[in-house]
mmCIF file of C-alpha atoms and ligand atoms in Angstrom:
data_model
loop_
_atom_site.group_PDB
_atom_site.id
_atom_site.type_symbol
_atom_site.label_atom_id
_atom_site.label_comp_id
_atom_site.label_asym_id
_atom_site.label_seq_id
_atom_site.Cartn_x
_atom_site.Cartn_y
_atom_site.Cartn_z
ATOM 1 C CA MET B 1 98.200 53.639 71.617
ATOM 2 C CA PHE B 2 100.097 56.218 73.597
ATOM 3 C CA LYS B 3 101.764 59.546 72.855
ATOM 4 C CA ARG B 4 105.526 59.432 72.191
ATOM 5 C CA PHE B 5 106.617 62.780 73.676
ATOM 6 C CA ARG B 6 110.226 61.812 73.091
ATOM 7 C CA ARG B 7 109.861 62.359 69.314
ATOM 8 C CA LEU B 8 110.298 66.105 69.889
ATOM 9 C CA ARG B 9 113.305 65.634 72.205
ATOM 10 C CA THR B 10 115.574 63.746 69.802
ATOM 11 C CA ASN B 11 118.245 66.414 69.204
ATOM 12 C CA GLN B 12 119.095 70.020 70.016
ATOM 13 C CA ALA B 13 117.545 71.434 66.845
ATOM 14 C CA ILE B 14 114.086 70.049 67.514
ATOM 15 C CA ARG B 15 114.359 70.782 71.230
ATOM 16 C CA ASP B 16 115.117 74.416 70.364
ATOM 17 C CA LEU B 17 112.217 74.589 67.896
ATOM 18 C CA VAL B 18 109.659 73.550 70.498
ATOM 19 C CA GLN B 19 111.101 75.433 73.469
ATOM 20 C CA GLU B 20 108.304 77.485 75.044
ATOM 21 C CA SER B 21 110.088 79.963 77.336
ATOM 22 C CA ILE B 22 113.154 81.901 76.262
ATOM 23 C CA LEU B 23 115.641 83.941 78.248
ATOM 24 C CA THR B 24 117.367 86.969 76.703
ATOM 25 C CA LYS B 25 119.497 89.857 77.922
ATOM 26 C CA ASN B 26 116.469 92.102 77.368
ATOM 27 C CA ASP B 27 114.723 90.461 80.322
ATOM 28 C CA PHE B 28 117.118 91.750 82.965
ATOM 29 C CA VAL B 29 117.436 94.640 85.397
ATOM 30 C CA TYR B 30 120.651 94.800 87.440
ATOM 31 C CA PRO B 31 120.542 96.295 90.975
ATOM 32 C CA LEU B 32 123.349 98.640 92.076
ATOM 33 C CA PHE B 33 124.208 99.998 95.545
ATOM 34 C CA ILE B 34 125.774 103.438 95.916
ATOM 35 C CA LYS B 35 127.960 104.736 98.731
ATOM 36 C CA ASN B 36 129.425 108.223 99.140
ATOM 37 C CA GLY B 37 133.104 108.675 98.389
ATOM 38 C CA LYS B 38 135.561 107.869 95.601
ATOM 39 C CA ASN B 39 137.206 104.662 94.383
ATOM 40 C CA ILE B 40 135.021 102.543 96.633
ATOM 41 C CA LYS B 41 134.167 99.033 95.488
ATOM 42 C CA LYS B 42 133.443 96.937 98.533
ATOM 43 C CA GLU B 43 132.264 93.353 98.159
ATOM 44 C CA ILE B 44 129.450 92.243 100.459
ATOM 45 C CA GLU B 45 130.440 89.206 102.491
ATOM 46 C CA SER B 46 127.007 87.584 102.362
ATOM 47 C CA MET B 47 126.622 88.284 98.609
ATOM 48 C CA PRO B 48 129.834 87.353 96.754
ATOM 49 C CA GLY B 49 130.033 89.305 93.486
ATOM 50 C CA VAL B 50 127.829 92.163 94.760
ATOM 51 C CA PHE B 51 129.467 95.452 95.724
ATOM 52 C CA GLN B 52 128.754 98.766 97.357
ATOM 53 C CA MET B 53 130.285 101.333 94.980
ATOM 54 C CA SER B 54 130.989 105.039 94.912
ATOM 55 C CA ILE B 55 129.524 107.088 92.056
ATOM 56 C CA ASP B 56 132.732 107.022 89.962
ATOM 57 C CA GLU B 57 132.776 103.217 90.178
ATOM 58 C CA ILE B 58 129.051 103.030 89.388
ATOM 59 C CA VAL B 59 129.667 104.997 86.180
ATOM 60 C CA LYS B 60 132.421 102.557 85.173
ATOM 61 C CA GLU B 61 130.104 99.667 85.990
ATOM 62 C CA CYS B 62 127.344 101.155 83.819
ATOM 63 C CA ILE B 63 129.736 101.434 80.876
ATOM 64 C CA ALA B 64 130.677 97.771 81.344
ATOM 65 C CA LEU B 65 127.015 96.745 81.628
ATOM 66 C CA GLU B 66 126.166 98.560 78.429
ATOM 67 C CA ILE B 67 128.946 96.727 76.592
ATOM 68 C CA MET B 68 127.663 93.377 77.939
ATOM 69 C CA GLY B 69 124.152 94.154 76.740
ATOM 70 C CA ILE B 70 122.409 94.987 80.012
ATOM 71 C CA LYS B 71 120.176 97.966 79.328
ATOM 72 C CA ALA B 72 118.487 98.626 82.659
ATOM 73 C CA ILE B 73 119.581 99.111 86.256
ATOM 74 C CA MET B 74 117.870 99.654 89.612
ATOM 75 C CA LEU B 75 119.534 102.103 91.994
ATOM 76 C CA PHE B 76 119.715 101.844 95.794
ATOM 77 C CA GLY B 77 121.406 104.624 97.776
ATOM 78 C CA ILE B 78 123.221 104.157 101.073
ATOM 79 C CA PRO B 79 123.797 107.623 102.560
ATOM 80 C CA ASP B 80 126.460 108.310 105.216
ATOM 81 C CA VAL B 81 124.031 110.218 107.388
ATOM 82 C CA LYS B 82 120.682 108.681 108.338
ATOM 83 C CA ASP B 83 117.951 110.312 110.430
ATOM 84 C CA SER B 84 114.370 109.699 111.510
ATOM 85 C CA ILE B 85 112.750 110.848 108.239
ATOM 86 C CA GLY B 86 115.492 109.893 105.754
ATOM 87 C CA SER B 87 116.455 113.472 104.835
ATOM 88 C CA ASP B 88 119.136 112.446 102.321
ATOM 89 C CA ALA B 89 116.397 110.996 100.115
ATOM 90 C CA LEU B 90 114.590 114.351 100.187
ATOM 91 C CA SER B 91 117.567 116.426 99.105
ATOM 92 C CA GLU B 92 118.262 117.511 95.539
ATOM 93 C CA ASP B 93 121.905 116.684 96.058
ATOM 94 C CA GLY B 94 121.319 113.463 97.978
ATOM 95 C CA ILE B 95 123.064 110.280 96.957
ATOM 96 C CA ILE B 96 120.497 109.044 94.414
ATOM 97 C CA ALA B 97 119.964 112.409 92.758
ATOM 98 C CA SER B 98 123.741 112.848 92.371
ATOM 99 C CA THR B 99 124.151 109.340 90.973
ATOM 100 C CA LEU B 100 121.329 109.792 88.470
ATOM 101 C CA MET B 101 122.860 112.966 87.076
ATOM 102 C CA GLU B 102 126.335 111.444 86.848
ATOM 103 C CA ILE B 103 125.137 108.292 85.041
ATOM 104 C CA LYS B 104 122.930 110.280 82.656
ATOM 105 C CA LYS B 105 125.894 112.516 81.811
ATOM 106 C CA ASN B 106 128.278 109.627 81.098
ATOM 107 C CA VAL B 107 126.063 106.720 79.993
ATOM 108 C CA PRO B 108 122.967 108.449 78.584
ATOM 109 C CA ASN B 109 121.343 105.323 77.171
ATOM 110 C CA MET B 110 121.336 103.359 80.401
ATOM 111 C CA TYR B 111 117.709 102.926 81.523
ATOM 112 C CA ILE B 112 117.621 103.881 85.190
ATOM 113 C CA MET B 113 114.984 102.707 87.636
ATOM 114 C CA THR B 114 115.099 103.986 91.193
ATOM 115 C CA ASP B 115 113.938 102.120 94.271
ATOM 116 C CA LEU B 116 111.639 104.506 96.078
ATOM 117 C CA CYS B 117 111.658 103.822 99.811
ATOM 118 C CA PHE B 118 113.104 105.153 103.053
ATOM 119 C CA CYS B 119 114.572 102.125 104.795
ATOM 120 C CA GLU B 120 118.098 102.819 103.519
ATOM 121 C CA TYR B 121 117.835 106.452 104.625
ATOM 122 C CA THR B 122 116.290 106.263 108.096
ATOM 123 C CA ASP B 123 118.235 105.667 111.312
ATOM 124 C CA HIS B 124 115.518 103.233 112.476
ATOM 125 C CA GLY B 125 115.656 101.265 109.196
ATOM 126 C CA HIS B 126 111.902 101.253 108.578
ATOM 127 C CA CYS B 127 110.373 102.121 105.198
ATOM 128 C CA GLY B 128 108.806 105.449 106.232
ATOM 129 C CA ILE B 129 107.908 107.784 109.050
ATOM 130 C CA ILE B 130 107.438 106.020 112.393
ATOM 131 C CA ASP B 131 104.199 106.397 114.266
ATOM 132 C CA HIS B 132 105.510 106.019 117.817
ATOM 133 C CA ILE B 133 102.137 105.284 119.342
ATOM 134 C CA HIS B 134 101.584 102.276 117.108
ATOM 135 C CA GLN B 135 105.274 101.390 116.675
ATOM 136 C CA SER B 136 104.718 101.039 112.951
ATOM 137 C CA VAL B 137 105.108 103.077 109.786
ATOM 138 C CA ASN B 138 102.542 105.852 109.375
ATOM 139 C CA ASN B 139 101.077 105.160 105.930
ATOM 140 C CA ASP B 140 99.731 108.574 104.978
ATOM 141 C CA ALA B 141 102.607 110.622 106.376
ATOM 142 C CA THR B 142 104.968 108.405 104.394
ATOM 143 C CA LEU B 143 102.956 108.968 101.195
ATOM 144 C CA GLU B 144 103.744 112.678 101.463
ATOM 145 C CA ILE B 145 107.507 112.218 101.636
ATOM 146 C CA LEU B 146 107.409 109.506 98.966
ATOM 147 C CA SER B 147 105.935 112.068 96.573
ATOM 148 C CA LYS B 148 108.811 114.433 97.324
ATOM 149 C CA GLN B 149 111.353 111.642 96.843
ATOM 150 C CA ALA B 150 109.758 110.716 93.505
ATOM 151 C CA ILE B 151 109.942 114.275 92.186
ATOM 152 C CA ILE B 152 113.603 114.496 93.180
ATOM 153 C CA HIS B 153 114.350 111.279 91.282
ATOM 154 C CA ALA B 154 112.339 112.451 88.287
ATOM 155 C CA LYS B 155 114.092 115.827 88.107
ATOM 156 C CA ALA B 156 117.499 114.160 88.405
ATOM 157 C CA GLY B 157 116.759 111.974 85.369
ATOM 158 C CA ALA B 158 115.206 108.690 86.533
ATOM 159 C CA ASP B 159 113.553 106.761 83.698
ATOM 160 C CA MET B 160 111.211 104.840 86.000
ATOM 161 C CA ILE B 161 110.183 105.077 89.653
ATOM 162 C CA ALA B 162 109.770 101.884 91.661
ATOM 163 C CA PRO B 163 108.068 102.311 95.042
ATOM 164 C CA SER B 164 108.971 99.362 97.277
ATOM 165 C CA GLY B 165 107.579 100.278 100.681
ATOM 166 C CA MET B 166 104.135 98.646 100.486
ATOM 167 C CA MET B 167 102.254 101.794 101.522
ATOM 168 C CA ASP B 168 98.552 101.727 100.637
ATOM 169 C CA GLY B 169 97.559 104.305 98.028
ATOM 170 C CA VAL B 170 101.136 104.908 96.941
ATOM 171 C CA ILE B 171 100.519 104.480 93.212
ATOM 172 C CA VAL B 172 97.649 106.941 92.909
ATOM 173 C CA THR B 173 99.557 109.381 95.134
ATOM 174 C CA LEU B 174 102.749 109.186 93.062
ATOM 175 C CA ARG B 175 100.901 109.332 89.744
ATOM 176 C CA GLU B 176 99.191 112.562 90.791
ATOM 177 C CA ALA B 177 102.405 114.095 92.108
ATOM 178 C CA LEU B 178 104.369 113.183 88.975
ATOM 179 C CA ASP B 179 101.641 114.446 86.631
ATOM 180 C CA LYS B 180 101.328 117.748 88.504
ATOM 181 C CA ASN B 181 105.074 118.321 88.268
ATOM 182 C CA GLY B 182 105.378 117.757 84.547
ATOM 183 C CA PHE B 183 106.266 114.062 84.558
ATOM 184 C CA LYS B 184 103.140 112.635 82.906
ATOM 185 C CA ASN B 185 105.251 110.264 80.838
ATOM 186 C CA LEU B 186 107.368 108.853 83.644
ATOM 187 C CA PRO B 187 106.318 105.248 84.308
ATOM 188 C CA ILE B 188 105.819 103.630 87.711
ATOM 189 C CA MET B 189 106.802 100.050 88.447
ATOM 190 C CA SER B 190 105.099 99.022 91.655
ATOM 191 C CA TYR B 191 106.560 96.487 94.052
ATOM 192 C CA SER B 192 102.888 95.564 94.112
ATOM 193 C CA THR B 193 102.982 92.163 95.801
ATOM 194 C CA LYS B 194 105.860 92.187 98.249
ATOM 195 C CA PHE B 195 106.041 89.654 101.034
ATOM 196 C CA ALA B 196 107.556 90.078 104.511
ATOM 197 C CA SER B 197 110.370 87.680 103.686
ATOM 198 C CA ALA B 198 113.431 86.305 105.428
ATOM 199 C CA TYR B 199 114.966 86.057 101.935
ATOM 200 C CA TYR B 200 115.833 89.788 102.186
ATOM 201 C CA GLY B 201 118.458 89.057 104.875
ATOM 202 C CA PRO B 202 121.628 89.640 102.817
ATOM 203 C CA PHE B 203 120.147 92.781 101.163
ATOM 204 C CA ARG B 204 119.924 94.388 104.570
ATOM 205 C CA ASP B 205 123.706 93.900 104.932
ATOM 206 C CA VAL B 206 124.434 95.545 101.596
ATOM 207 C CA ALA B 207 121.866 98.337 102.007
ATOM 208 C CA GLU B 208 122.556 98.741 105.735
ATOM 209 C CA SER B 209 118.793 98.804 106.305
ATOM 210 C CA THR B 210 117.982 96.267 109.036
ATOM 211 C CA PRO B 211 115.144 97.679 111.188
ATOM 212 C CA SER B 212 116.460 98.729 114.616
ATOM 213 C CA PHE B 213 113.245 97.468 116.229
ATOM 214 C CA GLY B 214 110.411 95.180 115.173
ATOM 215 C CA ASP B 215 110.006 93.919 111.616
ATOM 216 C CA ARG B 216 108.096 94.834 108.439
ATOM 217 C CA ARG B 217 105.105 92.549 108.902
ATOM 218 C CA SER B 218 102.696 95.415 109.554
ATOM 219 C CA TYR B 219 103.207 96.671 105.991
ATOM 220 C CA GLN B 220 104.665 93.833 103.895
ATOM 221 C CA MET B 221 102.502 90.801 103.066
ATOM 222 C CA ASN B 222 102.017 87.509 104.878
ATOM 223 C CA PRO B 223 103.674 84.734 102.785
ATOM 224 C CA ALA B 224 100.662 82.506 103.476
ATOM 225 C CA ASN B 225 98.159 84.634 101.520
ATOM 226 C CA ARG B 226 97.348 83.978 97.888
ATOM 227 C CA ASN B 227 94.079 85.898 97.398
ATOM 228 C CA GLU B 228 95.501 88.988 99.043
ATOM 229 C CA ALA B 229 98.639 88.688 96.888
ATOM 230 C CA ILE B 230 96.548 88.942 93.729
ATOM 231 C CA ALA B 231 94.373 91.733 95.158
ATOM 232 C CA GLU B 232 97.440 93.842 96.038
ATOM 233 C CA SER B 233 98.719 93.812 92.454
ATOM 234 C CA ILE B 234 95.313 94.346 90.863
ATOM 235 C CA GLU B 235 94.708 97.336 93.134
ATOM 236 C CA ASP B 236 98.004 98.875 92.011
ATOM 237 C CA GLU B 237 97.064 98.282 88.388
ATOM 238 C CA LYS B 238 93.789 100.140 89.005
ATOM 239 C CA GLU B 239 95.668 102.989 90.694
ATOM 240 C CA GLY B 240 97.774 103.368 87.551
ATOM 241 C CA ALA B 241 100.889 101.232 87.940
ATOM 242 C CA ASP B 242 102.565 100.634 84.567
ATOM 243 C CA ILE B 243 104.389 97.490 85.664
ATOM 244 C CA LEU B 244 103.537 95.115 88.531
ATOM 245 C CA MET B 245 105.930 92.995 90.588
ATOM 246 C CA VAL B 246 106.139 89.903 92.739
ATOM 247 C CA LYS B 247 108.919 89.755 95.316
ATOM 248 C CA PRO B 248 110.619 87.449 96.302
ATOM 249 C CA ALA B 249 110.510 85.172 93.266
ATOM 250 C CA LEU B 250 111.622 81.595 93.801
ATOM 251 C CA ALA B 251 109.328 80.690 96.691
ATOM 252 C CA TYR B 252 106.425 82.507 94.992
ATOM 253 C CA LEU B 253 106.229 81.047 91.469
ATOM 254 C CA ASP B 254 102.554 80.216 92.035
ATOM 255 C CA ILE B 255 101.816 83.855 92.844
ATOM 256 C CA ILE B 256 103.707 85.014 89.727
ATOM 257 C CA ARG B 257 101.477 82.797 87.585
ATOM 258 C CA ASP B 258 98.292 83.842 89.398
ATOM 259 C CA ILE B 259 99.016 87.537 88.876
ATOM 260 C CA LYS B 260 100.145 87.007 85.289
ATOM 261 C CA ASN B 261 96.759 85.406 84.616
ATOM 262 C CA SER B 262 94.934 88.329 86.257
ATOM 263 C CA THR B 263 96.498 91.282 84.435
ATOM 264 C CA ASN B 264 97.581 92.546 81.039
ATOM 265 C CA ARG B 265 100.285 94.763 82.532
ATOM 266 C CA PRO B 266 103.909 93.614 82.239
ATOM 267 C CA LEU B 267 105.026 91.665 85.290
ATOM 268 C CA ALA B 268 108.428 91.961 86.949
ATOM 269 C CA ILE B 269 109.853 89.596 89.532
ATOM 270 C CA TYR B 270 112.600 90.339 92.037
ATOM 271 C CA ASN B 271 115.049 87.466 92.429
ATOM 272 C CA VAL B 272 116.140 88.687 95.870
ATOM 273 C CA SER B 273 119.359 88.676 97.849
ATOM 274 C CA GLY B 274 118.731 85.482 99.834
ATOM 275 C CA GLU B 275 117.920 83.561 96.649
ATOM 276 C CA TYR B 276 121.191 84.813 95.151
ATOM 277 C CA SER B 277 123.273 83.958 98.214
ATOM 278 C CA MET B 278 121.869 80.432 98.511
ATOM 279 C CA LEU B 279 122.910 79.588 94.946
ATOM 280 C CA LYS B 280 126.334 81.178 95.428
ATOM 281 C CA VAL B 281 127.029 79.289 98.645
ATOM 282 C CA ALA B 282 125.872 75.976 97.182
ATOM 283 C CA GLY B 283 127.904 76.588 94.014
ATOM 284 C CA ASN B 284 131.037 77.527 95.939
ATOM 285 C CA ALA B 285 130.636 74.419 98.117
ATOM 286 C CA GLY B 286 130.569 72.296 94.953
ATOM 287 C CA VAL B 287 127.243 70.682 95.788
ATOM 288 C CA ILE B 288 125.460 71.914 92.638
ATOM 289 C CA ASP B 289 126.412 72.676 89.029
ATOM 290 C CA TYR B 290 126.120 76.442 89.587
ATOM 291 C CA GLU B 291 125.591 77.594 85.994
ATOM 292 C CA ARG B 292 122.969 74.969 85.205
ATOM 293 C CA VAL B 293 121.021 75.554 88.410
ATOM 294 C CA LEU B 294 121.215 79.302 87.775
ATOM 295 C CA MET B 295 119.820 79.038 84.232
ATOM 296 C CA GLU B 296 117.135 76.560 85.318
ATOM 297 C CA THR B 297 116.047 79.031 88.006
ATOM 298 C CA MET B 298 115.898 81.931 85.534
ATOM 299 C CA ILE B 299 113.867 79.988 82.980
ATOM 300 C CA ALA B 300 111.486 78.988 85.769
ATOM 301 C CA PHE B 301 110.746 82.672 86.335
ATOM 302 C CA LYS B 302 109.946 83.141 82.646
ATOM 303 C CA ARG B 303 107.780 80.011 82.568
ATOM 304 C CA ALA B 304 105.906 81.186 85.677
ATOM 305 C CA GLY B 305 105.031 84.413 83.846
ATOM 306 C CA ALA B 306 107.781 86.955 84.472
ATOM 307 C CA ASP B 307 108.365 89.549 81.749
ATOM 308 C CA ILE B 308 111.170 91.307 83.621
ATOM 309 C CA ILE B 309 113.746 89.744 85.959
ATOM 310 C CA ILE B 310 115.474 91.952 88.513
ATOM 311 C CA SER B 311 118.511 89.951 89.570
ATOM 312 C CA TYR B 312 122.015 90.146 91.017
ATOM 313 C CA HIS B 313 122.783 87.285 88.603
ATOM 314 C CA ALA B 314 122.102 89.457 85.521
ATOM 315 C CA LYS B 315 125.762 89.833 84.508
ATOM 316 C CA GLU B 316 126.506 86.129 84.944
ATOM 317 C CA VAL B 317 123.442 85.223 82.903
ATOM 318 C CA CYS B 318 124.604 87.497 80.063
ATOM 319 C CA GLU B 319 128.006 85.819 80.084
ATOM 320 C CA ILE B 320 126.405 82.381 79.937
ATOM 321 C CA LEU B 321 124.058 83.457 77.128
ATOM 322 C CA ASP B 322 127.080 84.746 75.176
ATOM 323 C CA LYS B 323 128.859 81.382 75.520
ATOM 324 C CA ASN B 324 125.954 79.347 74.189
HETATM 325 C C1 PBG Q 1 113.472 98.298 100.265
HETATM 326 C C2 PBG Q 1 113.823 97.070 99.533
HETATM 327 C C3 PBG Q 1 114.183 95.809 100.050
HETATM 328 C C4 PBG Q 1 114.522 95.027 98.949
HETATM 329 C C5 PBG Q 1 114.336 95.822 97.813
HETATM 330 N N1 PBG Q 1 113.875 97.067 98.190
HETATM 331 C C6 PBG Q 1 114.338 95.315 101.412
HETATM 332 C C7 PBG Q 1 113.262 95.157 102.351
HETATM 333 O O1 PBG Q 1 112.089 95.383 102.058
HETATM 334 O O2 PBG Q 1 113.616 94.801 103.475
HETATM 335 C C8 PBG Q 1 114.999 93.607 99.032
HETATM 336 C C9 PBG Q 1 115.868 93.164 97.924
HETATM 337 C C10 PBG Q 1 116.643 91.925 98.154
HETATM 338 O O3 PBG Q 1 116.540 91.215 99.177
HETATM 339 O O4 PBG Q 1 117.433 91.634 97.262
HETATM 340 N N2 PBG Q 1 112.180 98.388 100.726
HETATM 341 ZN ZN1 ZN Q 2 111.932 99.937 102.426
#
């Protein structure tokens, strides 16, 4: 006697009935990159299909996203002027604050998350204030300006704040700052387990945020560490994070499952720039069936335990879901 697993694979109807993981448009967050100016829509060479856009174009994009069924976006600002502390991010009329107000005015139902970090705003490209003696980011000094940045985003209309800089104590610090300023109900999604990854390469082209010296290994995590990966997310849950995250995604499916099994908080994954570009390049070269590999990758994230998928593929996935 042996088990005939194939009985439940006979045709599409039964395969659909027993399918365990399901992908829907509700799972997705679409990242957007904002530049100053007007009528700007500049494709990024290393990320075909991803653009830097001016605010007017971002508003048009949000209207299109809403029609397609994408309900949530993540904003990244690329200011014209960068300095040592990322002043644009601390200004009430900086690029993100202006974008938030413009989207909320024109597309009020779009759910807007903001990436909270300084690497796109500093001239040195690091995620916070540099401690010149140690040639690294000063954790506690950066916490202070992160609080200011969060309040600016909150006042401008952000629906959720997403700190991505891997500073210790950031969640408890932001929670206190938000609560004190009247934003008790504003949720925080923590980039809680974020690895120092070479998969971020193309993002640094689009966000113009490559560090001018050194790398991020003194604050982002070592890809070799599993116990620490779980501890990072659990600590952020304790500090009050509403949603946890693993980033990157594809090379870290084991970590996604480990953290999913260790928490009752919703779990997001960030399907990062390098993962996107690899699929695009392979698809354009004709060496893979692009759509099938794409959908197989997305369902793998769900199966691993992702509740939310942040992905540059979000629009393509919606189009494929509509076809089927
Ligand atoms: C900023 C930030 C990065 C990404 C998201 N937020 C870059 C980095 O840490 O270097 C990467 C996203 C991607 O590669 O798509 N801290
Ligand atoms: Zn950063």
